[in-house]
Amino acid sequence: MIVTREAIRFLRQGRVVEVTGFHPRTTLLDYLRLQERKVGTKEGCAEGDCGACTIALGRVRDGHVHYEPVNACILLLGQIDGAELVTVEDLAAEGDLHPVQAAMVAHHGSQCGFCTPGIVMSLFALYHEGRQPLGRDAINDALAGNLCRCTGYRPIVDAALDACSRPPNDTFSANGEARAKALVELADGQDILIDGEDRFFAAPASEAPLAALYERHPDATVVAGCTDVGLWITKGMKELDKIIWLGRVAELGLIEENTERLVIGATVTHAQAYPALARIDPDLGEIMRRFGSVQVRASGTIGGSIANGSPIGDLAPAFIALGAELDLRQGDESRTIPLESFFIAYRQQDRAPGEYVRRVGVPKLKANETFRAYKVSKRFDEDISAVLGAFRLTLDGRRITAARVAFGGMAGIPKRAAETEQALVGLSLDDPSSWGEALAATRRDYQPLDDHRASAAYRGTVARNLLFKALSETASGQTLATRIVGRRETLEAAE
Ligand SMILES: Cc1cc2nc3c(=O)[nH]c(=O)nc-3n(C[C@H](O)[C@H](O)[C@H](O)COP(=O)(O)OP(=O)(O)OC[C@H]3O[C@@H](n4cnc5c(N)ncnc54)[C@H](O)[C@@H]3O)c2cc1C
Ligand code: FES
Ligand code: FES
């Protein structure tokens, strides 16, 4: 008999908390501020950009509790099932500030203080990583999702360097074993269903009940990380009466790898996928580093970034260029399709009602294949691409024998460049004077978007130039002259 739980359970201040009867679309931030009346966690943008609402979630991995910073404004209350919830109110112990709080005071890291709780929570998670050595670059990455308008980042980074460059030694690390044990006990493998048939928050624990539930309620909203859906709630004011959260479905959270392919389950987060993707190619790793922020990567999933069908998403064009395939399931039926055929038209995907994305299979590069991918956005960190170009070239010596080229931001969908690919075949890397036709073909392949992020003319020029850059870098084998940041020489040396 399948047992269903009618409440979510999480660890809070050392105790198990059970919550039931909440509206499915309740955000964690609303729960904290309106129900717990814990108002240390702030609301700034309510769309995942400013980090004022950052809290930390602890989950057990390899027997230890790992803390990740998350934006509470775009996280559903139901999504914290099975986790330890830590907010800024929980850090000071018996009147003593936590080491990251004390360092923020000592280094004058706060002025108006509105951003400070969020920054402290991001640093709390960094502190628990115990990364040594810890440099300014790593701290800048860790704080990319925390906006401070008045202090300036130098004292905040100084505080981080001071507090986070040593092994963690606080009350959380002191009783880490007990916390890990309590979290393991929460993982009961039961399906969760809160409320009834017309309105519910459901979190199935495995694929069979998920497939059956979604087939029965194809009008339900499937939620993975909620970094998109959260904005439908906070900005679109959508009611979302039926929510099926995928985060507990064991089969969807797996990463499998062999010498030829990487298979990533739909609910694998960007943070979890990052190392495996970086091993396929350093450029893929660099795209992941710049994907949103630490908070967005901790919640957002690989499946969500494909299923949302965004024409400016970063992963779809990169995966299409690599030749990825998508697995989908509806009821008892499963199918596999080339990723590019999933995207039909603007916000229209090849996905039937009640059908969900199971996983994506990404081929690894063969010895005679090269890959380059570039994200062009207005801001370096925490910004959506204006254009993302991805290029996989197959070489016979110095000659191109096959090409897969895909762009994001150049059409209503992430799309391959058929004419460009054809024009690339046969070109010599040693003869740049022969590349002109392929460069010109990028103009014929796309009628780019024209919007507030970038004009169509700008996008057209960028796409052509990115192809030139890919060819030049592949020909020279160097990126020192073509990149200011994300040089492959540096990324490869760091591996
Ligand atoms: C601050 C911020 C920064 C961002 N930065 C970037 C960025 O740099 N690059 C980028 O590409 N994107 C970015 N995004 C967009 C977003 O984070 C990503 O697209 C993300 O990966 C979505 O994943 P999710 O799991 O949160 O999706 P959700 O919000 O849970 O779902 C998104 C959509 O997909 C559907 N869905 C989710 N999983 C499945 C599934 N398995 N099967 C069927 N349907 C499913 C949902 O119903 C919904 O329609 C950013 C978002 C925010 C808020
Ligand atoms: S309130 Fe700005 S990220 Fe949540
Ligand atoms: S201290 Fe005012 S926003 Fe950071």
Coordinates of C-alpha atoms and ligand atoms in Angstrom, one line a residue:
M1 CA 0.0 0.0 0.0
I2 CA 1.3 3.5 -0.9
V3 CA 1.3 5.8 2.1
T4 CA 0.6 9.4 1.5
R5 CA 1.7 12.2 3.8
E6 CA -0.6 15.2 4.3
A7 CA 2.0 17.6 5.6
I8 CA 5.4 18.8 4.8
R9 CA 8.1 18.3 7.4
F10 CA 11.4 20.2 7.8
L11 CA 14.0 20.8 10.4
R12 CA 14.0 24.2 12.1
Q13 CA 16.1 25.3 15.1
G14 CA 16.8 21.6 15.9
R15 CA 13.1 20.6 15.9
V16 CA 10.9 18.9 13.2
V17 CA 8.2 21.3 12.0
E18 CA 5.1 20.0 10.3
V19 CA 3.0 22.3 8.1
T20 CA -0.3 21.4 6.4
G21 CA -3.3 23.1 4.9
F22 CA -1.3 25.9 3.2
H23 CA -2.2 27.3 -0.2
P24 CA -0.1 25.5 -2.8
R25 CA 1.4 28.7 -4.1
T26 CA 2.6 30.0 -0.7
T27 CA 6.2 31.2 -1.0
L28 CA 8.7 30.5 1.7
L29 CA 9.3 34.2 2.2
D30 CA 5.6 34.8 2.9
Y31 CA 5.6 31.9 5.3
L32 CA 8.5 33.3 7.2
R33 CA 7.4 36.9 7.4
L34 CA 3.6 36.5 7.6
Q35 CA 3.2 33.2 9.6
E36 CA 6.4 32.7 11.6
R37 CA 6.7 36.5 11.9
K38 CA 10.4 36.1 11.4
V39 CA 11.1 39.3 9.5
G40 CA 14.9 39.3 9.4
T41 CA 14.6 37.8 5.9
K42 CA 13.8 40.8 3.6
E43 CA 11.8 41.2 0.4
G44 CA 13.5 43.5 -2.2
C45 CA 12.8 42.6 -5.8
A46 CA 10.6 39.5 -5.3
E47 CA 12.1 38.0 -8.5
G48 CA 15.4 36.3 -7.5
D49 CA 17.7 39.1 -8.4
C50 CA 18.7 41.0 -5.3
G51 CA 19.3 38.3 -2.7
A52 CA 17.7 40.2 0.2
C53 CA 15.5 37.2 0.9
T54 CA 18.4 34.7 1.0
I55 CA 18.1 31.8 3.5
A56 CA 20.0 28.6 3.7
L57 CA 18.7 25.1 3.2
G58 CA 20.6 22.1 4.6
R59 CA 20.4 18.7 2.9
V60 CA 22.4 15.5 3.5
R61 CA 25.0 14.6 0.9
D62 CA 27.6 12.0 1.4
G63 CA 26.6 11.7 5.1
H64 CA 27.1 15.4 5.8
V65 CA 24.7 18.4 5.9
H66 CA 25.5 20.8 3.0
Y67 CA 24.0 24.3 3.2
E68 CA 23.0 26.1 0.0
P69 CA 21.8 29.7 -0.2
V70 CA 18.3 30.0 -1.8
N71 CA 16.0 32.9 -2.7
A72 CA 13.0 32.5 -0.4
C73 CA 10.9 34.9 -2.5
I74 CA 10.7 32.5 -5.4
L75 CA 10.7 29.2 -3.5
L76 CA 7.5 27.5 -2.5
L77 CA 7.0 26.6 1.1
G78 CA 6.4 23.0 0.0
Q79 CA 9.8 22.8 -1.5
I80 CA 11.6 22.8 1.8
D81 CA 10.2 19.4 2.7
G82 CA 13.0 17.2 4.0
A83 CA 15.5 20.1 4.4
E84 CA 16.9 22.1 7.3
L85 CA 15.7 25.7 7.1
V86 CA 18.2 28.3 8.5
T87 CA 17.4 32.0 8.5
V88 CA 19.4 35.0 9.7
E89 CA 17.7 34.8 13.1
D90 CA 19.2 31.4 13.8
L91 CA 22.9 32.3 13.5
A92 CA 23.8 34.1 16.7
A93 CA 24.2 31.6 19.6
E94 CA 23.7 32.6 23.2
G95 CA 24.2 36.2 22.4
D96 CA 27.4 35.7 20.4
L97 CA 27.3 36.8 16.8
H98 CA 28.1 34.1 14.2
P99 CA 31.6 34.4 12.8
V100 CA 30.3 35.8 9.5
Q101 CA 28.2 38.4 11.3
A102 CA 31.1 39.3 13.6
A103 CA 33.3 39.8 10.5
M104 CA 30.7 41.9 8.8
V105 CA 30.7 44.2 11.9
A106 CA 34.5 44.2 12.2
H107 CA 35.0 45.1 8.5
H108 CA 32.1 47.7 8.3
G109 CA 30.2 45.6 5.8
S110 CA 26.8 47.1 6.4
Q111 CA 25.2 50.6 6.2
C112 CA 21.5 50.7 5.7
G113 CA 21.4 47.0 6.4
F114 CA 18.6 46.0 4.1
C115 CA 20.9 43.6 2.1
T116 CA 22.8 42.4 5.1
P117 CA 20.7 39.4 6.2
G118 CA 20.8 38.1 2.7
I119 CA 24.6 38.7 2.4
V120 CA 25.1 37.0 5.8
M121 CA 23.2 34.0 4.7
S122 CA 25.1 33.7 1.4
L123 CA 28.3 33.9 3.5
F124 CA 27.0 31.4 6.0
A125 CA 26.7 28.9 3.2
L126 CA 30.2 29.8 1.9
Y127 CA 31.5 29.5 5.4
H128 CA 30.2 25.9 5.6
E129 CA 31.9 25.0 2.3
G130 CA 35.1 25.4 4.2
R131 CA 36.9 26.2 1.0
Q132 CA 40.7 26.6 1.3
P133 CA 42.3 28.5 -0.3
L134 CA 39.4 31.0 -0.8
G135 CA 40.2 33.9 -3.1
R136 CA 38.4 37.2 -4.0
D137 CA 37.1 35.7 -7.3
A138 CA 35.4 32.8 -5.5
I139 CA 33.8 35.3 -3.1
N140 CA 32.7 37.5 -5.9
D141 CA 31.0 34.5 -7.5
A142 CA 29.4 33.6 -4.1
L143 CA 28.0 37.1 -3.8
A144 CA 26.8 37.6 -7.4
G145 CA 23.2 37.1 -6.3
N146 CA 23.4 39.7 -3.5
L147 CA 22.9 43.3 -4.3
C148 CA 24.2 46.0 -2.0
R149 CA 23.4 49.5 -2.9
C150 CA 25.2 51.5 -0.3
T151 CA 28.1 49.8 1.4
G152 CA 30.2 48.9 -1.6
Y153 CA 31.6 45.4 -1.9
R154 CA 35.2 45.8 -0.7
P155 CA 34.4 45.6 3.0
I156 CA 31.9 42.8 2.4
V157 CA 34.5 40.8 0.5
D158 CA 37.0 41.5 3.2
A159 CA 34.6 40.2 5.8
A160 CA 34.1 37.1 3.7
L161 CA 37.8 36.5 3.4
D162 CA 38.2 36.9 7.1
A163 CA 35.4 34.6 8.2
C164 CA 35.2 32.0 5.4
S165 CA 38.8 31.1 4.8
R166 CA 39.0 28.5 7.6
P167 CA 37.2 25.2 8.5
P168 CA 33.7 25.9 9.9
N169 CA 33.5 26.1 13.6
D170 CA 30.0 27.1 14.8
T171 CA 27.0 25.5 16.5
F172 CA 25.9 24.0 13.1
S173 CA 29.2 22.2 12.6
A174 CA 29.4 21.2 16.3
N175 CA 26.2 19.2 16.1
G176 CA 26.3 18.4 12.4
E177 CA 26.0 14.6 13.0
A178 CA 22.7 15.0 14.9
R179 CA 21.3 17.3 12.2
A180 CA 22.3 14.8 9.5
K181 CA 20.6 12.0 11.4
A182 CA 17.4 14.1 11.9
L183 CA 17.4 14.9 8.1
V184 CA 17.9 11.3 7.1
E185 CA 14.9 10.4 9.3
L186 CA 12.8 12.9 7.5
A187 CA 13.4 11.1 4.1
D188 CA 10.5 8.7 4.4
G189 CA 9.9 8.1 0.7
Q190 CA 6.2 8.8 1.1
D191 CA 4.2 10.8 -1.5
I192 CA 2.9 14.1 -0.3
L193 CA -0.6 15.4 -1.1
I194 CA -1.9 18.4 0.7
D195 CA -5.5 19.4 0.3
G196 CA -8.0 17.8 -2.2
E197 CA -8.7 17.2 -5.9
D198 CA -9.5 20.9 -6.9
R199 CA -6.5 22.5 -5.1
F200 CA -3.4 20.7 -4.0
F201 CA 0.3 20.7 -3.4
A202 CA 1.6 17.3 -4.4
A203 CA 5.2 16.0 -4.2
P204 CA 5.3 12.4 -5.4
A205 CA 8.4 10.4 -4.3
S206 CA 8.8 8.3 -7.4
E207 CA 8.0 8.4 -11.1
A208 CA 5.0 6.0 -11.2
P209 CA 2.7 8.2 -8.9
L210 CA 4.0 11.3 -10.6
A211 CA 3.1 10.0 -14.1
A212 CA -0.4 8.9 -12.9
L213 CA -1.1 12.1 -11.0
Y214 CA 0.0 14.4 -13.9
E215 CA -2.0 12.4 -16.4
R216 CA -5.1 12.7 -14.1
H217 CA -4.4 16.5 -13.7
P218 CA -2.8 17.8 -16.9
D219 CA -4.0 21.3 -15.9
A220 CA -1.6 21.2 -12.8
T221 CA 1.5 23.3 -12.8
V222 CA 4.7 21.2 -12.6
V223 CA 7.3 22.9 -10.5
A224 CA 11.0 21.9 -10.4
G225 CA 13.2 24.6 -8.9
C226 CA 10.5 27.4 -9.2
T227 CA 12.9 30.0 -10.4
D228 CA 10.6 30.7 -13.3
V229 CA 7.2 29.7 -11.8
G230 CA 8.0 31.8 -8.7
L231 CA 7.8 34.9 -10.8
W232 CA 4.4 33.9 -12.2
I233 CA 3.3 34.1 -8.5
T234 CA 5.1 37.2 -7.3
K235 CA 4.9 39.3 -10.5
G236 CA 2.1 37.6 -12.6
M237 CA -0.2 37.1 -9.5
K238 CA -1.2 33.7 -10.8
E239 CA -3.3 31.6 -8.5
L240 CA -1.8 28.2 -9.4
D241 CA -4.3 26.0 -7.5
K242 CA -2.7 22.6 -8.4
I243 CA 1.0 22.3 -8.0
I244 CA 3.0 19.1 -8.6
W245 CA 6.6 19.6 -7.2
L246 CA 9.1 17.2 -8.8
G247 CA 11.9 17.7 -6.2
R248 CA 11.2 14.4 -4.4
V249 CA 10.9 12.2 -7.4
A250 CA 14.0 10.0 -6.9
E251 CA 14.5 8.9 -10.5
L252 CA 14.5 12.4 -11.8
G253 CA 17.4 13.5 -9.6
L254 CA 20.1 11.2 -11.0
I255 CA 23.2 12.0 -13.0
E256 CA 24.6 9.1 -15.0
E257 CA 27.8 9.1 -17.0
N258 CA 29.8 6.9 -19.2
T259 CA 32.6 7.6 -21.7
E260 CA 30.2 8.7 -24.4
R261 CA 27.3 10.5 -22.7
L262 CA 26.2 12.4 -19.7
V263 CA 22.6 11.8 -18.7
I264 CA 21.1 14.4 -16.4
G265 CA 17.8 13.9 -14.6
A266 CA 15.2 16.7 -15.0
T267 CA 15.4 17.8 -11.4
V268 CA 19.2 17.9 -11.1
T269 CA 20.0 21.5 -10.1
H270 CA 22.4 23.7 -12.1
A271 CA 24.8 23.5 -9.1
Q272 CA 24.7 19.7 -9.1
A273 CA 25.2 19.5 -12.9
Y274 CA 27.9 22.2 -13.1
P275 CA 31.0 20.0 -12.5
A276 CA 29.9 17.2 -14.9
L277 CA 29.1 19.8 -17.6
A278 CA 32.5 21.6 -17.1
R279 CA 34.2 18.2 -17.7
I280 CA 32.5 18.0 -21.1
D281 CA 34.1 21.4 -22.0
P282 CA 35.4 24.3 -20.0
D283 CA 33.1 26.7 -21.9
L284 CA 30.1 24.8 -20.7
G285 CA 31.4 25.2 -17.1
E286 CA 31.9 29.0 -17.7
I287 CA 28.3 29.3 -18.9
M288 CA 27.2 27.5 -15.7
R289 CA 29.3 29.8 -13.5
R290 CA 27.5 32.8 -15.1
F291 CA 24.0 31.1 -14.9
G292 CA 22.0 33.4 -12.6
S293 CA 23.6 33.3 -9.2
V294 CA 24.6 30.7 -6.6
Q295 CA 21.0 31.0 -5.2
V296 CA 19.5 30.5 -8.7
R297 CA 21.8 27.6 -9.5
A298 CA 20.9 25.9 -6.1
S299 CA 17.2 25.9 -7.0
G300 CA 16.9 26.0 -10.8
T301 CA 17.0 22.7 -12.6
I302 CA 18.3 21.4 -15.9
G303 CA 14.8 20.1 -16.8
G304 CA 13.2 23.4 -15.9
S305 CA 15.5 25.4 -18.1
I306 CA 14.6 23.2 -21.1
A307 CA 10.9 22.8 -20.4
N308 CA 10.3 26.5 -20.0
G309 CA 11.0 26.8 -23.7
S310 CA 12.7 30.2 -23.3
P311 CA 14.3 31.6 -26.5
I312 CA 17.0 33.1 -24.4
G313 CA 17.8 30.3 -22.0
D314 CA 21.5 29.4 -21.8
L315 CA 21.5 25.6 -21.8
A316 CA 19.3 24.7 -24.7
P317 CA 21.5 26.1 -27.5
A318 CA 24.6 24.7 -25.9
F319 CA 23.0 21.2 -25.6
I320 CA 21.6 21.4 -29.1
A321 CA 25.0 22.1 -30.5
L322 CA 26.4 19.1 -28.6
G323 CA 23.6 16.9 -30.1
A324 CA 21.5 16.3 -27.0
E325 CA 18.4 14.2 -26.8
L326 CA 15.4 14.6 -24.5
D327 CA 13.4 11.9 -22.7
L328 CA 9.7 12.6 -22.0
R329 CA 7.1 10.6 -20.3
Q330 CA 3.3 10.7 -20.2
G331 CA 1.5 8.0 -18.2
D332 CA 3.2 4.7 -19.1
E333 CA 4.5 6.0 -22.4
S334 CA 8.0 7.3 -22.8
R335 CA 9.8 8.7 -25.9
T336 CA 13.1 10.2 -26.8
I337 CA 13.5 13.1 -29.3
P338 CA 16.4 15.3 -30.5
L339 CA 16.4 18.3 -28.2
E340 CA 16.1 20.8 -31.1
S341 CA 12.8 19.3 -32.2
F342 CA 11.3 20.0 -28.7
F343 CA 11.2 23.7 -29.5
I344 CA 8.4 24.3 -32.1
A345 CA 7.6 28.0 -31.9
Y346 CA 7.8 30.9 -29.4
R347 CA 6.8 29.3 -26.0
Q348 CA 5.4 26.3 -27.8
Q349 CA 7.0 22.9 -27.2
D350 CA 6.5 19.4 -28.3
R351 CA 5.0 18.3 -25.0
A352 CA 1.5 16.8 -24.6
P353 CA -0.8 17.7 -21.7
G354 CA 0.3 15.5 -18.7
E355 CA 3.7 14.8 -20.3
Y356 CA 6.9 15.8 -18.4
V357 CA 10.6 16.0 -19.1
R358 CA 12.5 13.0 -17.6
R359 CA 16.1 13.7 -18.5
V360 CA 18.5 15.0 -21.1
G361 CA 21.3 13.0 -22.7
V362 CA 24.3 15.1 -23.7
P363 CA 27.0 13.4 -25.9
K364 CA 30.6 14.0 -24.8
L365 CA 33.1 15.3 -27.4
K366 CA 35.1 12.9 -29.4
A367 CA 38.8 13.4 -29.9
N368 CA 38.3 15.1 -33.3
E369 CA 35.5 17.4 -32.1
T370 CA 35.9 20.9 -30.6
F371 CA 33.3 23.0 -28.8
R372 CA 33.0 26.7 -28.1
A373 CA 30.1 28.6 -26.4
Y374 CA 29.8 32.3 -25.6
K375 CA 27.2 34.1 -23.5
V376 CA 26.7 37.8 -24.4
S377 CA 24.7 39.7 -21.8
K378 CA 24.4 43.3 -20.6
R379 CA 25.8 42.4 -17.2
F380 CA 28.5 39.9 -16.5
D381 CA 26.7 38.2 -13.6
E382 CA 23.1 37.4 -12.9
D383 CA 21.8 38.3 -16.3
I384 CA 19.9 36.6 -19.1
S385 CA 21.7 36.4 -22.4
A386 CA 21.1 38.7 -25.3
V387 CA 22.8 36.1 -27.5
L388 CA 24.3 32.8 -26.7
G389 CA 26.2 31.0 -29.5
A390 CA 27.4 27.4 -29.3
F391 CA 29.6 25.6 -31.9
R392 CA 30.6 22.0 -32.2
L393 CA 33.1 21.4 -35.1
T394 CA 34.2 18.0 -36.3
L395 CA 37.7 18.1 -37.8
D396 CA 39.8 16.0 -40.1
G397 CA 43.2 17.5 -39.4
R398 CA 42.7 21.2 -40.1
R399 CA 39.6 20.8 -42.2
I400 CA 36.0 21.0 -40.9
T401 CA 34.0 17.9 -41.9
A402 CA 30.8 18.6 -39.9
A403 CA 29.4 21.4 -37.8
R404 CA 26.5 21.9 -35.3
V405 CA 25.8 25.5 -34.6
A406 CA 23.0 26.8 -32.4
F407 CA 22.0 30.2 -31.0
G408 CA 19.8 31.5 -28.3
G409 CA 18.3 35.0 -28.5
M410 CA 18.3 34.9 -32.3
A411 CA 14.8 33.6 -32.9
G412 CA 11.6 32.7 -31.0
I413 CA 13.2 29.4 -30.0
P414 CA 16.7 28.2 -29.5
K415 CA 17.6 27.2 -33.0
R416 CA 20.2 25.5 -35.2
A417 CA 21.9 27.5 -38.0
A418 CA 21.3 25.1 -41.0
E419 CA 22.9 27.3 -43.7
T420 CA 25.8 28.2 -41.5
E421 CA 26.5 24.6 -40.7
Q422 CA 26.5 23.7 -44.4
A423 CA 28.8 26.5 -45.3
L424 CA 31.3 25.5 -42.6
V425 CA 31.8 22.0 -44.0
G426 CA 35.0 21.7 -46.0
L427 CA 36.6 25.0 -44.7
S428 CA 40.2 25.0 -43.7
L429 CA 41.1 26.4 -40.3
D430 CA 44.3 27.7 -41.9
D431 CA 42.5 29.9 -44.5
P432 CA 40.4 32.6 -42.8
S433 CA 39.9 34.2 -46.2
S434 CA 37.5 31.3 -47.0
W435 CA 35.3 31.8 -43.9
G436 CA 33.3 34.7 -45.4
E437 CA 30.4 32.6 -46.8
A438 CA 29.8 30.8 -43.5
L439 CA 29.9 34.2 -41.6
A440 CA 27.4 35.7 -44.0
A441 CA 25.1 32.6 -43.7
T442 CA 24.4 33.5 -40.0
R443 CA 22.4 36.5 -41.4
R444 CA 20.3 34.2 -43.5
D445 CA 19.6 31.6 -40.8
Y446 CA 17.9 34.0 -38.4
Q447 CA 15.5 36.9 -38.1
P448 CA 16.7 37.9 -34.6
L449 CA 14.5 39.2 -31.8
D450 CA 14.3 42.9 -31.4
D451 CA 13.6 43.9 -27.8
H452 CA 14.7 45.8 -24.7
R453 CA 17.7 43.5 -24.3
A454 CA 19.2 44.0 -27.7
S455 CA 18.2 45.2 -31.2
A456 CA 17.9 42.8 -34.1
A457 CA 20.8 44.5 -35.9
Y458 CA 23.0 44.1 -32.8
R459 CA 22.1 40.5 -32.4
G460 CA 22.9 39.8 -36.1
T461 CA 26.3 41.3 -35.8
V462 CA 27.1 39.5 -32.5
A463 CA 26.1 36.1 -34.0
R464 CA 28.4 36.6 -37.0
N465 CA 31.2 37.8 -34.7
L466 CA 30.8 34.9 -32.3
L467 CA 31.2 32.4 -35.2
F468 CA 34.4 34.3 -36.3
K469 CA 35.6 34.0 -32.7
A470 CA 34.9 30.3 -32.5
L471 CA 36.8 29.7 -35.8
S472 CA 39.7 31.9 -34.8
E473 CA 40.0 30.2 -31.4
T474 CA 39.8 26.7 -32.9
A475 CA 42.4 27.6 -35.5
S476 CA 44.9 29.1 -33.0
G477 CA 44.0 26.8 -30.1
Q478 CA 44.3 29.9 -27.9
T479 CA 42.0 32.3 -26.2
L480 CA 44.5 34.8 -24.7
A481 CA 43.9 37.3 -27.5
T482 CA 40.1 36.8 -27.7
R483 CA 38.9 36.8 -24.1
I484 CA 39.3 39.0 -21.1
V485 CA 37.6 36.6 -18.7
G486 CA 36.9 32.8 -18.9
R487 CA 40.1 32.1 -20.9
R488 CA 40.3 28.4 -21.6
E489 CA 44.0 28.3 -20.7
T490 CA 43.1 29.4 -17.2
L491 CA 40.0 27.2 -16.9
E492 CA 41.9 24.1 -18.1
A493 CA 44.8 24.8 -15.7
A494 CA 42.3 25.1 -12.8
E495 CA 40.7 21.6 -13.5
Ligands
LIG1 C1 17.4 35.8 -11.0 C2 17.3 34.8 -12.1 C3 18.4 34.6 -12.9 C4 18.3 33.7 -14.0 N1 19.4 33.6 -14.8 C5 19.4 32.7 -15.8 C6 20.5 32.5 -16.7 O1 21.6 33.1 -16.5 N2 20.4 31.7 -17.8 C7 19.2 31.1 -18.0 O2 19.1 30.3 -19.0 N3 18.1 31.2 -17.2 C8 18.2 32.0 -16.2 N4 17.1 32.1 -15.4 C9 15.8 31.4 -15.7 C10 15.6 30.1 -14.9 O3 16.3 30.1 -13.7 C11 16.1 28.9 -15.5 O4 15.4 28.8 -16.8 C12 15.8 27.7 -14.6 O5 16.7 26.7 -14.9 C13 14.4 27.2 -14.6 O6 14.4 26.0 -13.9 P1 13.4 25.7 -12.7 O7 13.7 24.3 -12.3 O8 13.5 26.7 -11.6 O9 12.0 25.8 -13.4 P2 10.6 26.0 -12.8 O10 10.4 27.4 -12.5 O11 10.3 25.0 -11.8 O12 9.7 25.6 -14.1 C14 9.9 26.3 -15.3 C15 8.9 25.8 -16.4 O13 9.2 24.5 -16.8 C16 8.1 23.6 -16.4 N5 8.8 22.4 -15.9 C17 9.8 22.3 -15.0 N6 10.3 21.1 -15.0 C18 9.6 20.3 -15.8 C19 9.6 19.0 -16.2 N7 10.5 18.1 -15.7 N8 8.8 18.6 -17.1 C20 7.9 19.4 -17.7 N9 7.8 20.7 -17.4 C21 8.6 21.2 -16.4 C22 7.3 24.3 -15.4 O14 6.0 23.9 -15.4 C23 7.4 25.8 -15.9 O15 6.6 25.9 -17.0 C24 17.1 33.0 -14.3 C25 16.0 33.2 -13.4 C26 16.1 34.0 -12.4 C27 14.9 34.2 -11.4
FES2 S1 13.6 39.6 -2.8 FE1 15.1 39.9 -4.3 S2 15.9 37.9 -4.6 FE2 14.2 37.6 -3.3
FES3 S1 23.9 48.1 3.3 FE1 22.3 49.2 2.2 S2 21.9 47.9 0.5 FE2 23.6 47.0 1.4

